[in-house]
Each structure stands twice: as C-alpha cells, then as structure tokens.
Backbone as CSV, one residue per row, in Angstrom:
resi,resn,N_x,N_y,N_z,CA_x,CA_y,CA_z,C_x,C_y,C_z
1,UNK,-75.222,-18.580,56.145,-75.051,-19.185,57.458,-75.000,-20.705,57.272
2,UNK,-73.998,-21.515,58.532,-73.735,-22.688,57.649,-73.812,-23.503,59.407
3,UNK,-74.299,-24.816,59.265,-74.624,-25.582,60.545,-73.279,-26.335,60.621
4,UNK,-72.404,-26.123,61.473,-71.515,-27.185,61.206,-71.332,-28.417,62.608
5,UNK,-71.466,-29.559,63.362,-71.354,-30.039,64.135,-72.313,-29.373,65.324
6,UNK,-73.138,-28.819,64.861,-73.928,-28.084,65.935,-73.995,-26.565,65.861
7,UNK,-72.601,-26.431,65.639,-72.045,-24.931,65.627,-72.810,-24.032,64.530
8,UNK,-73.441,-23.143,64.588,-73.494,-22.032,63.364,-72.907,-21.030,63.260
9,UNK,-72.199,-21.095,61.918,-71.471,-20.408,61.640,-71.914,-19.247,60.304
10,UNK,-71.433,-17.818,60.866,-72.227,-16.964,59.948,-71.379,-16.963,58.869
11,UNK,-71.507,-16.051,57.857,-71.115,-15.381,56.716,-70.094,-14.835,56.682
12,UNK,-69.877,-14.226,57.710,-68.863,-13.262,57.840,-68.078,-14.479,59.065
13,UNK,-68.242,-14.851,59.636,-66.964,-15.929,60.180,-66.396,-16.478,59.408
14,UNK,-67.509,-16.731,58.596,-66.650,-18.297,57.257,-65.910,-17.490,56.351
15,UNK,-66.327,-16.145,56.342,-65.177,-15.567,55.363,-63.814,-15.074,56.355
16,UNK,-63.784,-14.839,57.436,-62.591,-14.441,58.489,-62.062,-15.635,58.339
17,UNK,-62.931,-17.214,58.689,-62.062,-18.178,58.654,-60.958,-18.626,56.923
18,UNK,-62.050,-18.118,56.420,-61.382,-18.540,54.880,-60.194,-17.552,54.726
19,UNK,-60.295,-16.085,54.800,-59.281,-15.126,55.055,-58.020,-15.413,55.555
20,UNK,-57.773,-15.831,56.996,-56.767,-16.220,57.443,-56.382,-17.513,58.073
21,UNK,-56.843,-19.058,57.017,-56.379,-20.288,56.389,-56.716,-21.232,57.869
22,UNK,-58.097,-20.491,58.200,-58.384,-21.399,59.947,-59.216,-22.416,58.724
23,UNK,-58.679,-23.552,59.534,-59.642,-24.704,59.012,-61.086,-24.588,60.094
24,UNK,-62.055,-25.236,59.607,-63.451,-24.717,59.816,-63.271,-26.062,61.273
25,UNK,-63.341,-27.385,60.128,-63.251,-28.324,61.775,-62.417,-27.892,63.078
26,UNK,-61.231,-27.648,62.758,-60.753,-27.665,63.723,-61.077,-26.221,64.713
27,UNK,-61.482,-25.196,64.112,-61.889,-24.457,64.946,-63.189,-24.577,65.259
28,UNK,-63.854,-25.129,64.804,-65.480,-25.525,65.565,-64.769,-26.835,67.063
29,UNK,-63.895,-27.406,66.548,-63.665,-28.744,67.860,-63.244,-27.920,68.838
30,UNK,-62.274,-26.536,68.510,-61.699,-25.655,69.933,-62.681,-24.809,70.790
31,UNK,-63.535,-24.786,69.562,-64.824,-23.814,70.334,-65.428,-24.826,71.234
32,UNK,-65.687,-26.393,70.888,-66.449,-26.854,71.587,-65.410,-27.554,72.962
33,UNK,-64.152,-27.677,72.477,-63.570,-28.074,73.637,-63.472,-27.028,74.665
34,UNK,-63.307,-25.510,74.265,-62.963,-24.721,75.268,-64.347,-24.694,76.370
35,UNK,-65.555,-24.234,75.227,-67.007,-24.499,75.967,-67.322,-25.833,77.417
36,UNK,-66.222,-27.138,76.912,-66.151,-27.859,78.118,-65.400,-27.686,79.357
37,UNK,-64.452,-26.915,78.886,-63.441,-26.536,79.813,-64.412,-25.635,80.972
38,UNK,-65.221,-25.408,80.786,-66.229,-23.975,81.524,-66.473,-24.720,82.187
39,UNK,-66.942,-26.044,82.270,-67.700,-26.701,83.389,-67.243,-27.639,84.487
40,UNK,-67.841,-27.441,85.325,-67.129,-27.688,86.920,-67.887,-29.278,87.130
41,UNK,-67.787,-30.221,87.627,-69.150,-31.577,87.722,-68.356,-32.025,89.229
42,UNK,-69.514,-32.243,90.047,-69.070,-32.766,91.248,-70.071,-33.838,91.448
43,UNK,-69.002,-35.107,91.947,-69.969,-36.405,91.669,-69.844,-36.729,93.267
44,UNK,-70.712,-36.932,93.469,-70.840,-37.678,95.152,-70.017,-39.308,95.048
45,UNK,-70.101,-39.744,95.931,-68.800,-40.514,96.388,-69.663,-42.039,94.898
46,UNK,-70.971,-41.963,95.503,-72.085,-43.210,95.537,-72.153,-43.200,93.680
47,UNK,-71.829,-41.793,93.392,-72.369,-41.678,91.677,-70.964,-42.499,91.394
48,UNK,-69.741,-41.555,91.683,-68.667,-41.932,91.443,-68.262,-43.791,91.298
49,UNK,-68.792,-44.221,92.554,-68.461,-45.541,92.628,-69.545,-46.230,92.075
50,UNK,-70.823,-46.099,91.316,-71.378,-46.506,90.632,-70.973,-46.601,89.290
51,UNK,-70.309,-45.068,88.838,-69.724,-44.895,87.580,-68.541,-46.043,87.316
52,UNK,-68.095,-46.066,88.203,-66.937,-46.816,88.352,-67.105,-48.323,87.973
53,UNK,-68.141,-48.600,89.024,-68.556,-49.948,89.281,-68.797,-50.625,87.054
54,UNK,-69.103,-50.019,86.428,-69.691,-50.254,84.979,-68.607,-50.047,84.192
55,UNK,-67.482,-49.684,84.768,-66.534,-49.534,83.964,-66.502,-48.172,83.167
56,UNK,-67.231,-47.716,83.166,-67.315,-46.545,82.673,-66.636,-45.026,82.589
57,UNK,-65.752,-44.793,81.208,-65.122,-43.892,81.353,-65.865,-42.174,82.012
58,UNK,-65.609,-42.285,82.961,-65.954,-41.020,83.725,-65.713,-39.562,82.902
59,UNK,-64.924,-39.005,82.116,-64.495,-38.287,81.024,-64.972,-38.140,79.946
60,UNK,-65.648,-39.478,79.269,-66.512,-39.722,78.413,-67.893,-39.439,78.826
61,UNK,-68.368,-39.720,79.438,-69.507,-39.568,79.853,-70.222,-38.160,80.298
62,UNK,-69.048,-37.254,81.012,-69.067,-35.960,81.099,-69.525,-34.907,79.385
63,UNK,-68.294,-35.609,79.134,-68.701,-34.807,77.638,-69.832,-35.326,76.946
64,UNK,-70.166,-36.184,76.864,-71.565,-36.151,76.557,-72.532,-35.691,76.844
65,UNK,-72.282,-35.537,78.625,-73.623,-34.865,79.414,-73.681,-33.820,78.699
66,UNK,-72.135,-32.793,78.833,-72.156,-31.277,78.637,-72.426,-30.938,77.340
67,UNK,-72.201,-32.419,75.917,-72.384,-31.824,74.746,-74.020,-31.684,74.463
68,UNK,-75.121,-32.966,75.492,-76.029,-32.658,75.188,-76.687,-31.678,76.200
69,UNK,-76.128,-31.419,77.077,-76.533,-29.836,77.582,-76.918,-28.435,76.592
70,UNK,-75.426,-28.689,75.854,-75.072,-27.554,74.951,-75.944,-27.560,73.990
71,UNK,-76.242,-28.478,73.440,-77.247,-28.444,72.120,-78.675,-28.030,72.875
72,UNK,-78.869,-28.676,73.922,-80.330,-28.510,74.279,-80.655,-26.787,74.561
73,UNK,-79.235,-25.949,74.680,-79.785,-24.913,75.199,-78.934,-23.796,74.200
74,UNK,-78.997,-24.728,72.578,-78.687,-23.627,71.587,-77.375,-23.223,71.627
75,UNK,-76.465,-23.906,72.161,-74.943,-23.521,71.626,-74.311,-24.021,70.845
C-alpha cells in the first residue's frame, strides 16, 4: 500500500495501474478533481463581496476548503 498526495493506493490498484500504462499522478489528480466536482458551495452575497473585496481567487480558495475537508475526513 502506497500514500500518494493523500490518496492510498493499494496493491492491487498499483498493479491495475501498472497493467494498463495509467500513470499514477495523473490518475490520483482525476480522482481528486472529480471528488471536487461533488461539491455544491453557496456563498451569501456579504462572504462573496468580502472574498472579493481581498482580491481573492474565489476557485482557489474553494479547493482548498474542499481539499482540507477531504483529508480531514480520510479521503
């Protein structure tokens, strides 16, 4: 079993991935991009225009929330 970017990956994945020539990064980045795709975020007007107000990429910041969501709850 192998830790990769968060992701663990078993024995038998890493040999399916080695089997049929999936590179390991790039299918750990689809797993984690699709995992973002799941989530819905609704910002009230006040967050929004605060976010705003700092310049702050709104997109960026999401994925961070959701990546440290994800780790905190073992994905």
């Amino acid at each position: 079993m192998t830790e990769f970017r968060g992701v663990t990956i078993t024995d038998d994945h890493q040999q399916f991935l080695k089997e049929n020539n999936i590179n390991l990064s790039t299918f750990v980045q689809n797993s984690i991009d699709h995992a973002r795709c799941k989530h819905i975020v609704t910002l009230r007007p006040d967050q929004q225009k605060w976010i705003e107000s700092r310049h702050t990429n709104i997109n960026l910041l999401l994925m961070d929330a959701i990546d440290a969501e994800m780790k905190n709850n073992g994905r």
